[in-house]
C-alpha cells in the first residue's frame, strides 16, 4: 500500500480540509465511524439544547402565543430559506412540512396536471421504492401508467405520451448520479415535466435546480441535512410554474388567507400553495437548528471533500482487499454521489461485523454493503479506520459469524 | 352571587375531583389560567426530559440503530394503541403520522372510493376550514361536488347522491356537539359513508366510534391530547372496511413489506395501508410521552369534570355579568363539547385584555370569544379566577384599550 494511502496521509488530508472545523460541530459517539449519514444524519451538538428550549420555553411557557412570540408561523419559511441556496433554488421556491412520500404525491400530481393529454409517468425500477409506489398510486388513482425506464438511459423511455419523468438524482443503492441538466433537457425536449428526488443529494453533492431548469424537486432532510429521524421533507417548484400548478391536498395552511377561516379554498400565491397542514413545529425546529452547521460552507469544498473521501475509500479497499468486493458505485466523479456501495455474497454479514466493531454502514437487498460519506463530519481518518476494520473482519471471517443476526430496518 | 358560585366552592370541587392529581402532571406557567387547550395543549412535566432522551440518546448516540434499539418502527403503533381506547376504537384500527389535513385527504378519498356511483360530499359550512378545503380539493380533483349542509340538521342534506357525510364532532367555534350515533345512523340509512373529525373531541369528551358504527375518523393530537405544536394526526378506519379501502398516497410505510424494497406497491393489511411515509420520530415521541397523563383515567370522570367546569363558567358569567355576553355554546350537556364561546361586539378586545391578565382564551372571527376547558388540567378555581378577571376587564373598559392590538394566529 503506497504512502498516500497511509493513515498519516489521511490525517494530513483532514488537517488541510476547509471542512476541518465542522466535524467538531457534531456529536459522533466516541469510537464510532458513522457511514450511514445517507440514511440518518448525525446530530449537531447544539441541537439538544435548542430542542430543550423549544419544548420547555416555546411550547411549555409561551404556549399558544408562541405562534407569534417564537414566530412559528414563519418557521417553515425560515427552514425553506436555508435549504434554497443549498440546491440552487431561488428564494420563494421551496416549501417544507410533510413526509417525503406525501411531498412526492402532491408534487407528482401537480406535475402530471401540467400535461393533461399525456398519461405516462416514467420512473426507474431501481429508484427508492416510495418514489415508484407513489407513482403507482397516482397511476391507479388518475388512470395513468407507470413506465419503468432503463436507469442507464432514462431518455430512451421518453415519447409523446410521457407527462412526467421522475428520477432520483443519486441512486440510494448504488450511489450513481444522473447529469441533472442533460436529463432535464431531454425530458423537456420530449415535452415532459421533470421531477428530481434529491433525498440522497442535498447537503452532500452540488445541486443547481435553476441552472438545470428542473421543474420540480423533492428532498429528504434527515439524511445529509441532519434534521433528525423522520424530519419533514422539502419540495421545490420552479418559479415559472407557480401560476399554473394545481395540487390536490388543499389544506388550510396552503390557503391565501388561512387565519380568516373563510369557507372556500383559495390557493396561496407562489410555492405556499403546495403546503397543506399546520407545520410540525418540533421537527422543523430541530431541522432549523441542524441546518446551521452548513453556514458559510462552499458547495465546491463540500463536493471536493466528498470525492476525496469516496476516492480514498475505493482506493484503500481495492489496494488492501484486491478482487474481494465488487464496486457498484461509478468511478467517474461526474456520475458518483457521496456514497460507495460494494457487492459481496456475504454483504449482510460484512455490514453486521463492521457494526460490531463500531463502523456503521448498512446492507441493502440482495447483496450490497453501502457506505455513506457525509462530507461535513466524516474524515479521511474515519475512512482509513473503516477499511482497517473491514480487512480485519474478512481476515477473521467475522462476517460469517454475523450472517444470521437480525436484519436492520429503514431507508 | 350564591355560595355555590364562590371561590371556596370552586376549590372544594377541585379537591373532590377524581382528576385532582392530574393537574400536577402539567407545567402550567405560574399565574396563568390556560383556556386554550383546545388549540394547543399544555405540556406534561415529564415531556422535556423524555424529549431530551430521544434527541440525545436515541438519535444522537444510537443513531440509525435506534430504529431497532428504540423500536422506532413500532413507535406509530404504540401511539395508536394509546389513542384507540380513548375513542372507542378496537385495537388495530388507528394510524398516526401525517398532519390533520393530509390525514383528512387520504381518509376522505378512501371514503368516497367506497361509493363510486355517488358524487356528493356533505360538509358543514361552519366546520373547521381545512375540512371544507380538503373536501373542495377532492371535489375538484375527482369530479365530485361539495354540498354545504345546515349544521343544525345535516341529515336533511342526505340523498342518493351523497357518498360521504363529513362532520366535526365538536364545532371549533361554538363548541356544539353532534350526536355521533344518531347522525351516523342517518348517513348509513341514506347509503352514505360517515367520517367524524374528532379534533375538538378526543381527550375531552367521550367518543365511542365502534358503538356509533362510524366508518372513518380523523383527529388532532396537539389540542386535548397535548402532543405538542403541530404533532401528527390520527386516523381511524372501521375494521369492517379494512379489506375494501383504497387510499391514493401509497408510500413505502404503507407497503406490506416495506423493508424488502420491492419495485411494486402492495398495500399492507389492515389500517397500516393508510400510512404513507417514514414516521416523524421526534414528534411521535413527544406525543407518546404526553399520552401517559391519561393512564388510568375514566372517560366518565373526564366528562363529568368537563361539564362541571363549563357549567360553572356559564353560571358565573351569567350571574356576574347578566346580559353582557351572548352564549353560543349549547346549554344542554348532550350537545356541548368541552369549550364555551360567547358572542360580543368587542370579543377581540376582551380576549386580548384577558390575555394581558394571564387568562388565555382566543378570538374567532367575527365576534366570538372562545374558552377551552381541558378537564385534565383546568380547575374550577381557574374558572372562578377567569370570570373574576373578565368582570374586571369589563368594569375598567380594558377590552376597549386592547381592541387594536395585533391579532393572534392559529387554529
XYZ file of N, CA, C and O in Angstrom, chain B residues 175-268:
376
model
N -68.468 25.122 19.922
C -68.422 24.054 20.920
C -69.630 23.140 20.892
O -69.773 22.266 21.752
N -70.497 23.315 19.907
C -71.663 22.431 19.791
C -71.223 21.035 19.370
O -70.300 20.879 18.579
N -71.899 20.040 19.909
C -71.516 18.645 19.654
C -72.663 17.888 19.006
O -73.810 17.998 19.438
N -72.337 17.111 17.981
C -73.340 16.255 17.351
C -73.558 14.980 18.155
O -72.675 14.526 18.889
N -74.699 14.380 17.952
C -74.983 13.034 18.458
C -74.391 12.052 17.452
O -74.967 11.794 16.390
N -73.234 11.530 17.797
C -72.479 10.737 16.826
C -73.247 9.514 16.330
O -73.277 9.228 15.127
N -73.878 8.807 17.236
C -74.579 7.576 16.839
C -75.781 7.894 15.946
O -76.000 7.239 14.924
N -76.530 8.918 16.308
C -77.744 9.245 15.550
C -77.395 9.747 14.146
O -78.030 9.334 13.164
N -76.423 10.619 14.060
C -76.069 11.161 12.744
C -75.440 10.075 11.866
O -75.712 9.997 10.663
N -74.627 9.233 12.474
C -74.029 8.140 11.709
C -75.122 7.220 11.152
O -75.067 6.808 9.982
N -76.099 6.940 11.984
C -77.209 6.087 11.530
C -77.951 6.730 10.358
O -78.330 6.059 9.390
N -78.145 8.047 10.440
C -78.827 8.746 9.338
C -78.008 8.666 8.053
O -78.557 8.455 6.962
N -76.688 8.831 8.174
C -75.826 8.721 6.989
C -75.940 7.326 6.394
O -76.101 7.162 5.174
N -75.880 6.328 7.240
C -75.949 4.954 6.745
C -77.315 4.651 6.124
O -77.399 3.942 5.122
N -78.348 5.189 6.739
C -79.686 4.983 6.167
C -79.766 5.525 4.740
O -80.497 4.997 3.896
N -79.003 6.605 4.496
C -79.005 7.204 3.155
C -77.971 6.550 2.245
O -77.775 6.985 1.110
N -77.287 5.538 2.756
C -76.296 4.847 1.932
C -74.960 5.564 1.866
O -74.101 5.215 1.053
N -74.762 6.568 2.715
C -73.506 7.331 2.697
C -72.514 6.787 3.706
O -72.884 6.120 4.669
N -71.258 7.104 3.475
C -70.182 6.791 4.413
C -70.062 7.955 5.397
O -70.297 9.110 5.041
N -69.712 7.640 6.649
C -69.656 8.674 7.698
C -68.223 8.867 8.194
O -67.564 7.925 8.630
N -67.757 10.110 8.131
C -66.427 10.486 8.651
C -66.596 11.516 9.744
O -67.252 12.551 9.544
N -65.985 11.251 10.892
C -66.030 12.199 12.016
C -64.672 12.850 12.217
O -63.657 12.166 12.327
N -64.668 14.176 12.288
C -63.476 14.917 12.679
C -63.516 15.074 14.196
O -64.429 15.723 14.738
N -62.547 14.462 14.858
C -62.525 14.427 16.330
C -61.538 15.433 16.925
O -61.159 15.319 18.092
N -61.114 16.414 16.123
C -60.066 17.335 16.589
C -60.418 17.989 17.915
O -59.557 18.164 18.766
N -61.679 18.368 18.077
C -62.065 19.065 19.299
C -62.814 18.165 20.277
O -63.515 18.653 21.156
N -62.650 16.870 20.093
C -63.317 15.905 20.968
C -62.320 15.100 21.791
O -62.383 15.082 23.025
N -61.411 14.433 21.089
C -60.580 13.405 21.725
C -59.813 13.964 22.924
O -59.126 14.960 22.815
N -59.959 13.312 24.035
C -59.290 13.720 25.259
C -60.149 14.585 26.159
O -59.763 14.851 27.299
N -61.291 15.036 25.647
C -62.117 15.952 26.442
C -63.572 15.526 26.546
O -64.230 15.814 27.543
N -64.075 14.859 25.509
C -65.467 14.382 25.564
C -65.477 12.905 25.161
O -64.580 12.455 24.448
N -66.478 12.173 25.612
C -66.495 10.740 25.294
C -66.747 10.525 23.795
O -67.573 11.211 23.195
N -65.987 9.615 23.234
C -66.156 9.238 21.834
C -66.184 7.718 21.796
O -65.301 7.075 22.370
N -67.181 7.169 21.148
C -67.227 5.713 21.005
C -67.510 5.377 19.543
O -68.656 5.220 19.127
N -66.436 5.277 18.784
C -66.569 5.063 17.345
C -67.211 3.723 17.035
O -68.053 3.623 16.134
N -66.816 2.703 17.769
C -67.361 1.377 17.491
C -68.852 1.345 17.789
O -69.652 0.901 16.960
N -69.244 1.858 18.940
C -70.660 1.840 19.310
C -71.489 2.711 18.373
O -72.668 2.433 18.138
N -70.857 3.768 17.831
C -71.586 4.648 16.905
C -71.599 4.106 15.493
O -72.222 4.692 14.614
N -70.835 3.046 15.256
C -70.736 2.432 13.936
C -70.154 3.406 12.889
O -70.475 3.317 11.693
N -69.312 4.323 13.339
C -68.671 5.249 12.406
C -67.789 4.485 11.422
O -67.244 3.432 11.748
N -67.657 5.036 10.214
C -66.799 4.398 9.217
C -65.355 4.876 9.344
O -64.422 4.082 9.340
N -65.190 6.190 9.395
C -63.856 6.795 9.464
C -63.854 7.911 10.506
O -64.897 8.508 10.791
N -62.669 8.202 11.013
C -62.500 9.377 11.866
C -61.074 9.893 11.691
O -60.169 9.149 11.309
N -60.921 11.170 11.949
C -59.608 11.818 11.916
C -59.545 12.735 13.132
O -60.544 13.382 13.469
N -58.398 12.795 13.761
C -58.317 13.669 14.930
C -56.955 14.268 15.124
O -55.937 13.747 14.657
N -56.960 15.365 15.837
C -55.756 16.128 16.128
C -55.174 15.655 17.457
O -55.914 15.255 18.350
N -53.872 15.738 17.589
C -53.247 15.303 18.846
C -52.594 16.444 19.617
O -52.039 16.210 20.683
N -52.606 17.654 19.063
C -51.937 18.742 19.795
C -52.910 19.618 20.564
O -52.510 20.614 21.151
N -54.177 19.258 20.572
C -55.163 20.005 21.356
C -55.326 19.287 22.701
O -54.440 19.377 23.549
N -56.426 18.579 22.890
C -56.660 17.954 24.197
C -55.731 16.761 24.479
O -55.733 16.241 25.585
N -54.972 16.309 23.481
C -54.040 15.205 23.730
C -52.632 15.713 24.057
O -51.738 14.909 24.353
N -52.402 17.015 23.963
C -51.172 17.631 24.464
C -49.892 17.105 23.803
O -48.845 17.009 24.446
N -49.977 16.781 22.522
C -48.836 16.192 21.821
C -47.758 17.181 21.410
O -46.702 16.765 20.932
N -48.010 18.452 21.558
C -47.012 19.448 21.155
C -47.377 20.094 19.836
O -48.112 19.516 19.031
N -46.859 21.301 19.581
C -47.284 22.085 18.408
C -47.089 21.344 17.089
O -45.983 20.925 16.763
N -48.172 21.204 16.336
C -48.095 20.538 15.038
C -47.887 19.045 15.105
O -47.498 18.431 14.106
N -48.181 18.425 16.243
C -47.973 16.972 16.357
C -48.887 16.232 15.380
O -49.928 16.742 14.978
N -48.498 15.024 14.970
C -49.216 14.324 13.904
C -50.637 13.921 14.287
O -50.925 13.644 15.441
N -51.486 13.865 13.293
C -52.881 13.480 13.490
C -53.019 11.958 13.552
O -52.096 11.219 13.228
N -54.215 11.529 13.955
C -54.538 10.106 13.858
C -55.723 9.926 12.922
O -56.500 10.849 12.676
N -55.823 8.733 12.394
C -56.970 8.373 11.570
C -57.519 7.043 12.039
O -56.783 6.217 12.599
N -58.813 6.846 11.819
C -59.488 5.606 12.211
C -60.224 5.042 11.008
O -60.851 5.796 10.253
N -60.145 3.732 10.850
C -60.933 3.049 9.829
C -61.629 1.864 10.501
O -60.961 1.030 11.133
N -62.951 1.811 10.378
C -63.707 0.693 10.973
C -63.186 -0.624 10.428
O -62.923 -0.747 9.223
N -63.028 -1.613 11.290
C -62.426 -2.883 10.841
C -63.184 -3.537 9.683
O -62.564 -4.152 8.819
N -64.505 -3.354 9.625
C -65.274 -3.982 8.541
C -64.899 -3.431 7.165
O -65.264 -3.984 6.141
N -64.152 -2.283 7.130
C -63.765 -1.679 5.854
C -62.327 -1.973 5.452
O -61.899 -1.587 4.359
N -61.576 -2.643 6.327
C -60.130 -2.782 6.068
C -59.809 -3.499 4.761
O -58.767 -3.262 4.169
N -60.701 -4.373 4.338
C -60.406 -5.111 3.110
C -60.912 -4.417 1.851
O -60.665 -4.888 0.737
N -61.629 -3.318 2.013
C -62.177 -2.675 0.816
C -61.680 -1.252 0.582
O -61.976 -0.660 -0.443
N -60.920 -0.703 1.516
C -60.461 0.677 1.321
C -59.328 0.748 0.306
O -58.566 -0.203 0.110
N -59.242 1.910 -0.320
C -58.176 2.196 -1.268
C -57.867 3.672 -1.125
O -58.723 4.516 -1.378
N -56.661 3.982 -0.645
C -56.309 5.396 -0.497
C -55.180 5.711 -1.479
O -54.406 4.824 -1.858
N -55.071 6.961 -1.916
C -54.226 7.268 -3.066
C -52.745 7.507 -2.779
O -51.935 7.434 -3.691
N -52.392 7.807 -1.508
C -50.987 8.164 -1.221
C -50.250 6.909 -0.766
O -50.102 6.624 0.422
N -49.791 6.153 -1.735
C -49.261 4.811 -1.483
C -47.750 4.860 -1.244
O -46.965 4.477 -2.093
N -47.374 5.334 -0.080
C -45.958 5.433 0.273
C -45.403 4.146 0.847
O -46.158 3.214 1.154
N -44.107 4.134 1.017
C -43.444 2.879 1.374
C -43.817 2.395 2.765
O -43.763 1.202 3.047
N -44.222 3.297 3.674
C -44.538 2.851 5.024
C -45.862 2.099 5.065
O -46.138 1.363 6.014
N -46.697 2.256 4.033
C -47.961 1.537 3.948
C -47.863 0.266 3.134
O -48.869 -0.383 2.853
N -46.645 -0.102 2.757
C -46.421 -1.312 1.962
C -46.489 -2.545 2.863
O -46.183 -2.476 4.051
N -46.883 -3.654 2.275
C -46.989 -4.899 3.037
C -45.628 -5.318 3.602
O -45.545 -5.824 4.727
N -44.551 -5.105 2.855
C -43.208 -5.496 3.300
C -42.222 -4.386 2.942
O -41.404 -4.532 2.027
N -42.286 -3.265 3.670
C -41.508 -2.088 3.247
C -40.008 -2.339 3.156
O -39.351 -1.804 2.261
N -39.471 -3.156 4.053
C -38.008 -3.278 4.100
C -37.449 -4.240 3.058
O -36.242 -4.336 2.880
N -38.342 -4.915 2.350
C -37.852 -5.728 1.231
C -37.613 -4.858 0.001
O -36.983 -5.301 -0.958
N -38.125 -3.642 0.030
C -37.847 -2.662 -1.018
C -38.096 -3.228 -2.418
O -37.263 -3.127 -3.312
N -39.251 -3.843 -2.556
C -39.650 -4.359 -3.872
C -40.062 -3.215 -4.791
O -40.393 -2.134 -4.332
N -40.114 -3.515 -6.072
C -40.443 -2.476 -7.035
C -41.911 -2.069 -6.960
O -42.254 -0.895 -7.075
N -42.792 -3.066 -6.791
C -44.224 -2.796 -6.913
C -44.922 -2.653 -5.569
O -44.648 -3.383 -4.621
N -45.851 -1.720 -5.559
C -46.600 -1.451 -4.334
C -47.591 -2.561 -4.049
O -48.282 -3.043 -4.935
N -47.622 -2.924 -2.780
C -48.624 -3.881 -2.317
C -49.097 -3.390 -0.967
O -48.297 -3.299 -0.030
N -50.364 -3.022 -0.831
C -50.793 -2.417 0.429
C -50.657 -3.370 1.602
O -50.899 -4.573 1.477
N -50.266 -2.811 2.743
C -50.248 -3.590 3.975
C -51.672 -4.000 4.320
O -52.637 -3.373 3.889
